[in-house]
Each structure stands twice: as structure tokens, then as C-alpha cells.
Amino acid sequence: MLLLGCIKEVSDYELAISLPNGLSGFVPVTQISDAYSKLLTKQVAQGELLEELHSLPDMYSPGTLVRCIVTSTEKSADGRRSVKLSIDPKKVNKGLSSTALAAGMLLSGSVLSVEDHGYLIDIGVTGTHAFLPHQKAKNYIKAVKKGPGLKIGQNLNCLIVEVKNEGRVVCLSVDRSEVAASIATERQNWALSNLLPGLVVKARVQKVVPLGMKLTFLSYFTGIVDFMHMDPEKSMSYSPDQVVKACVLSVHPTSRAVRLTLRPPFLHPGGAPRQLPGQRMGAVLEEATVKAFYKQFGAIFELDDGTLAFARLKHLSKTRKSFKPGAFKEGCKHKCRIIDYSLMDEMCVISLKHQIIEAQFLQYQDIHTGDVVQGKVLSLKPIGMQVKVADGIRGLVPSLHLSDVILKQPEKKYNIGDEVKCRVLECNPGGKKLILTLKKSLVQSKLPVLSNYEDAKPGLITHGFVVCAREFGCIVKFYNDVKGLVPKNELGSEPISCPDKVFYEGQVLKVMVLKCEPQQERLLLSFRLSSKPGPEDKGKYTPKEKQEVKYQIGEIVDVKILKKKDNGLEVSILEDEDNVVAWIPTLHLSDFVATSRLLWHCLQEGDVLPRVMYLSDRGEHTILSRKSAVISAVQEEQVVRSFSEIQPGMLLTGYVRNVMPFGVFVEFPFGVTGLAPKVSMSDKFVTDTKDHFVVGQTVIAKVMSIDEEKQRVLLNLKVSECSSGDSAAESFALLNQYFKELKEIRDLLRRGEPSICELVPGKRVHLVVQDVREDGSALFSGSSVTGLTVTATHYHLGDKNIAPGEKRKALVLHVDALASEVYVSLREELLKQRPKRVSMRS
């Protein structure tokens, strides 16, 4: 069966494909094309990497439409059906012959080889050579952003431009505009035996029924559009004899049944369906309204944001016996959870099942390192145990982690189907990799979870497991592959001559952190848990204790820039007889991340920075900060100087120290740190923590709870929770500081780039059109913008038809001083507006 599919995920060994009607399948790496399979075989035979063989992620991106053919379907042990697909043109286009090829046809092709003037393309038609010139490929190559050229095995949506020698030679194009404009017509002589998914046709409505409608197209073909593939905005307005644009979704080989879609993103070949915003996946919705119920399939719902969602029949109730059709009349409301998104149907897939709505884990992204989880034993193999944590989530317990001691015959302790309690050692949602441990010492440990080097503070005591014992000492591993060295002299209070005789692989032990260098990922540990170091330890691990502390935290100094480095400024403290050299990290130049980078760009060696605050003394450098909010907090005593001073409910100003998948670590003046878990980071649903915070960002945090025993502080960074009461005054104070720093930057820019200082949003400028790009945007030049890249998007050109060399009046929208770019608009409604001045009075 031929189907149109959309790439959902790309891994090194397969493509996960979204298929119509909520189905999914996968394309193994061996089903890409003949040329790609030959390269794979050659690489395996030679045992070394081939330069011309590229990985699937290098060639394919999620959201790309592809034509597929079903090669097999299998049913797994848990009842799930697996659909195996191929995108090999020889299989997808097997119904085509060289004599059937005609100009204007759209079909799948795969890059066979790279030539001097273009590419040889495999279109799967015996006796036909297909060629794609560089000129017809450059627009596509630029748009997909997968490198400077096409790669062997890359799948393409090809338009036949010219047919020569009765189909023995064809010339192709993959130009996006040409492909998007193509429509299948009667002149191309399509037949049921070679009709391909993805073809866009003009069709006539023959009959409209509750579950869809019947269409005729290409004179004598008939096809079906089901209820999920009508245009949502026109679903109630279709009538017989109406002419519509449709796209072929699938062609059944035996019944010759053709299914089509009327959804807008598919009506332009080469387009892409809409994606689901990341934060919606897994969301629980209190009310979803029934729009329609189909007794054989399921129900269509309208969600809180107005989009439609589909629930299969089995997801409408716990069991078939408990199902009540009366509860799914139009307008009825139900609680549900988004469990998937069908790209080909542009619909969320939801479940009303209570156990799914309440499930702790729905996808790998929900699981965090250190979580304790319940699972069911699926299999026991030499490498370890496979555990089912939830539907679609499986983890591996390596053989080393089946018990506190090494098990020679694990099958005597565990049986298939046993419930087990595990702890997450490592979770990689992107690669769907979940590593677990069954070691009781780790599962039941109440000590802090060490999952990144930034948390490894000297004096921290936690559990780790030995992975190597040699004459130099032991290597101990923690969570997320964090590991450190216990040198020989730190193995115990008494000397140990042969560590490999005392310690064994997999042994769980308490360890104490002595020293950590997060950037180099170096961690020095000790099995001696006494916090009182010996005489030689004092000299080795705490050299700073011997030095006199010259400055106090909060002390204000003036500095002179000695050297600019990639991540900050090396400065000397003025009026200091010892010429103390200090360090200002780039993100400590301002409370605003963008302003920090601009300031770094504008400042020069020799410049003097007044009113900089002494923040800390770490390693080789004295650390200074110019963050206004942090300085104010210290000066107004809105700080805590030690862990003992922290109280729940406090509002503290600090800065982001590290962003992890499970939350954000915030550091405050005087060295106190806390963690804002993912659920307490934002008023919005957080999928990826890095989308919300960056290292160095100034934040106001509310203390939620403290754990004195573990010396842990839990924080809340939600804006709704972190206001002191007078939010308007706070906002104006921040704006005032922001504009003050912008003025400072403008003054600095006048030294080296005076022209950019005169360009402010709202200013009218006279420009000359330099070039009109393929995407509709335009480039400009002019005496007032010398040395700058000036751009107007297609929208901001308005209805004007412009040509290179023309003079135009434009309005400045935005100035990016870092990139030396200016964005302008030619729209009349903006140019006619009179500029308004906003003055700020303190």
C-alpha cells in the first residue's frame, strides 16, 4: 500500500513516520535507497567510516513529507501493531515505466551520485536516467539547511521538467516554488496502477455523507475524503458538484481505493503540516467538548485553544463494558490528556482513561535523573534487564545494577512480569535511552543525587558506585555519567596497598567531594568522610584559607579593563596599591542578557567601569559583578549570608548558575545556591528548561522549602509568585535601568560605529533597493546605513513592487548592533504615522 507520511523523529537507524488516521510506522536505515544500502554494506565490510556516507539525521528533518510503501506489518507481544515502511524509489515508483513519464509529473527520487554539473537521481524506473542540474537544486538546498549540497540517499520530491528519448532520459527540478505550483492533470496520463500519494489534483464533490465525502478527479478516478481530512474551516459547507483542490493520501494496491485530504498544508507539494507546541504534549485538560461521535472509530473533541483532537474508541473508557455512548453527545464535556500528535491529521490524539490522565510518566521527557520508579520486568538478557516503566517507556538495568552484589544467575531472583522498584541513573529523551539501577543502597539512599559537576561542592557527601579499582585508586560513578577519582591516599584512614583487593566493581559507597572543576569535568573524592582535613589536606585543597581576604562581598570598586576575552573582561581594581587583577563574566555586566553581550561588544581595553561590586573569590580570580539588581539587593541587606538565615517565603535576588533538564540552579551573593524544579520555573508549562532561562540571567526567587539535613533549598521562579506587591514600581524601575544602559551603549558605539547610533526605531530613512530575494524579502543600501545590512521582509514591503536601483523611503523597525543589521518597513500605514515621544521621569 502506498501512503503519504510525515517524518516524526530521526535517529541513526530509522525514520519514525506519522501516517494518516493516527497511525505510525518506521523506515529502517536499509530501506532508504539502493545506493545508500550499498554504501552501508561497503562501510561494514571495510570497517571504517566512508566520507560519502552521511547519517540519517544529516539528511532528514522532522516535519518533512515522504512517499512510503508498506513492506510488512507485525504484531508485538503486547498487542501493538508495527508498520514497516520503505521510501526506496524502486519500490514506491514500481508502477511507473519509462514510457509513462511525462513533463509536469511529480514523483519521489533519491540522490544516486554527485556529478560536476548536478546530481544523478534514482527515480526507480528501469531504463531511465534522471538528472538534476545544480541550478534546479540550489534553492532547495538553501531552504533545508542540511549542508552545501545534496547527499547520496537523500529523498527528494522531484518534478519532471523534460523527457527525452522516449523516457530514457529525464531532467528534474526540486525548486520549491516549481514543486509547490505543480498539479497532476489528465495530460500526464496517470493510471490507477501508477498513481502516487502526494499528488495535488482538482476534484469535484460527488457525494457528501456524515463520515466524509466522495470525489471524482483526473476525469475518471474516484476517491474518498474521511471526516479527519476535510478542511476544518469549510467542513459544513461542501456540496455536490463543488470543485475543490485535494491531495492524494493513499492508494490501496488491490482494491485500488484512493483516499485524499482537503487540509490546506497538503495542497501545495513540498509543504509541511503544522506542529504541536512542545508544552502541549502530556497536558491534562479539564474540559474538552465533544464535536462529533463515530461509533466505529471514536470521537472528535474541541480543546481549550479551539483546536480539534481525536480519541480512539478504546481511549473513551476504561473497558468496552463501561463505555456509555450517551456521554458523547455533541456539547458534552470531558477531562482528557494529550497523549500524541498526528502530523498527517494535524490533530492531537487524546485519552479519557483515568489511569492515563493520572499517570506519572507519559513520555521520556517526564522522567528525571534520580527519580524512583516502579516497573515491570520484560526480559532478562546478558547485558541486563529490560523494564517497562509505562506504555511506550522502557528502560535497561545493566547487569552490574541488578543488585548490590554481582548476580551470576539473575533469573533465579527475577521473573518476567515481576514488579520492581528502580532508580533512574540516566535519561536521554532524545535518544529514548533510560538507564536504571536496582541496587537497594542507591534506590533507598536519602543522600543528595549528584547528577552534574556543578553540584559537586567540597564537603558534599553522597552515594556512588565503584567502576574501577586500580593501583592509583578508585573511579566512582554517580548519576548522568558523572564520575570522579578517589586517589590512593583517600581510600581510607589506613594505607591500602592493593585497592583492587579491597574494592570491587559495582560496590556502593559513601563518598565526600574534595574538589571539583566543572568546566574540565574533574572531580576529586574521598572515602574518608571526616570533614576535618589533615595537615597535608589543608595545604592541598584549601589554599585560599591562607590568603588574607582583601575585599568584602558587596564592596563597590572602580575598575579598568585590561583584556577582553570570549566569556568576560579581565580588569584591574583602581586605587589598589597591589594592582589586584579581577574578572567580570560577560553576563555579569548587566541584569539583561542581551545588554550584557552588547556591552561586551562595545567596551574596549583601557575603558574604566565605575561602581562594580566585589562578588566572590573563586580559583584564580576575584569575581566582580555589575548587575544593578544584585548590587541593590546587597546594599539594601535583602540577602542571606549563610544557609541558617534562609526562611521559607523569602524573596531573594540572584542569578542562574546552571540550567538542567530537571530545573534551574540559582546562586545568590555570599555563595548560597538553590534549585527551582521544572514545575516551579514558570507560569507556563515547561517542556525544555533551556527555552526559559540562560546561565547568568538575573532572577528573583521565592524560597519554597529548606532541608537542613541535606543543605538543600527549593525555589520558585514563577513571576506570579515572586512579586513583592508593588509590581508596577518594580517594572518601571527595571525599564528605567534598561533604557539607562541602552543610552550608555549608544554613547560607547559612537566611538567606533557612529552611523548605527543615529538609527533608532521609528526613524525615517531614504534607501536604495539592492536586491530582491527569492523569499520576497529585500536588501537595501544608503548613505545613512553604510556598512550595515538593511532588510525588509516580504510583509514589510507592503503591496509595493520594487526593483533593484529604485529609491525608497523606509521606517526603521529594529537595530541589531551586534550583528550590524537593520530591519525596516515600507508599509504606508507605518510611514504615515506621526512619531510619538515617550519621556521617563524618575
PDB file of C-alpha atoms in Angstrom, residues 74 90 136 209 283 356 384 446 509 520 587 593 621 629 643 666 688 784 794 803:
ATOM      1  CA  GLU A  74       3.873  -7.259  12.636  1.00  0.00           C
ATOM      2  CA  LYS A  90      12.344   1.470  -6.766  1.00  0.00           C
ATOM      3  CA  LYS A 136      17.363  23.478 -10.132  1.00  0.00           C
ATOM      4  CA  VAL A 209     -22.028  11.841   3.830  1.00  0.00           C
ATOM      5  CA  ALA A 283      -1.041  18.312  29.093  1.00  0.00           C
ATOM      6  CA  ILE A 356      -3.557   7.659  31.620  1.00  0.00           C
ATOM      7  CA  GLY A 384      20.877  -6.709  31.777  1.00  0.00           C
ATOM      8  CA  LYS A 446      18.413   9.690  51.274  1.00  0.00           C
ATOM      9  CA  LEU A 509      29.935   3.519  48.930  1.00  0.00           C
ATOM     10  CA  GLN A 520      37.073  20.289  32.886  1.00  0.00           C
ATOM     11  CA  LEU A 587      26.706  38.015  31.818  1.00  0.00           C
ATOM     12  CA  VAL A 593      21.241  39.097  28.934  1.00  0.00           C
ATOM     13  CA  HIS A 621      40.227  35.223  40.046  1.00  0.00           C
ATOM     14  CA  ALA A 629      19.626  44.356  40.858  1.00  0.00           C
ATOM     15  CA  PHE A 643      22.192  28.683  54.920  1.00  0.00           C
ATOM     16  CA  VAL A 666      20.226  29.781  41.222  1.00  0.00           C
ATOM     17  CA  ASP A 688      12.585  22.389  27.670  1.00  0.00           C
ATOM     18  CA  SER A 784      22.875  56.658   6.330  1.00  0.00           C
ATOM     19  CA  HIS A 794       8.086  40.359   2.266  1.00  0.00           C
ATOM     20  CA  ALA A 803      13.240  46.553  -8.348  1.00  0.00           C
TER      21      ALA A 803
END
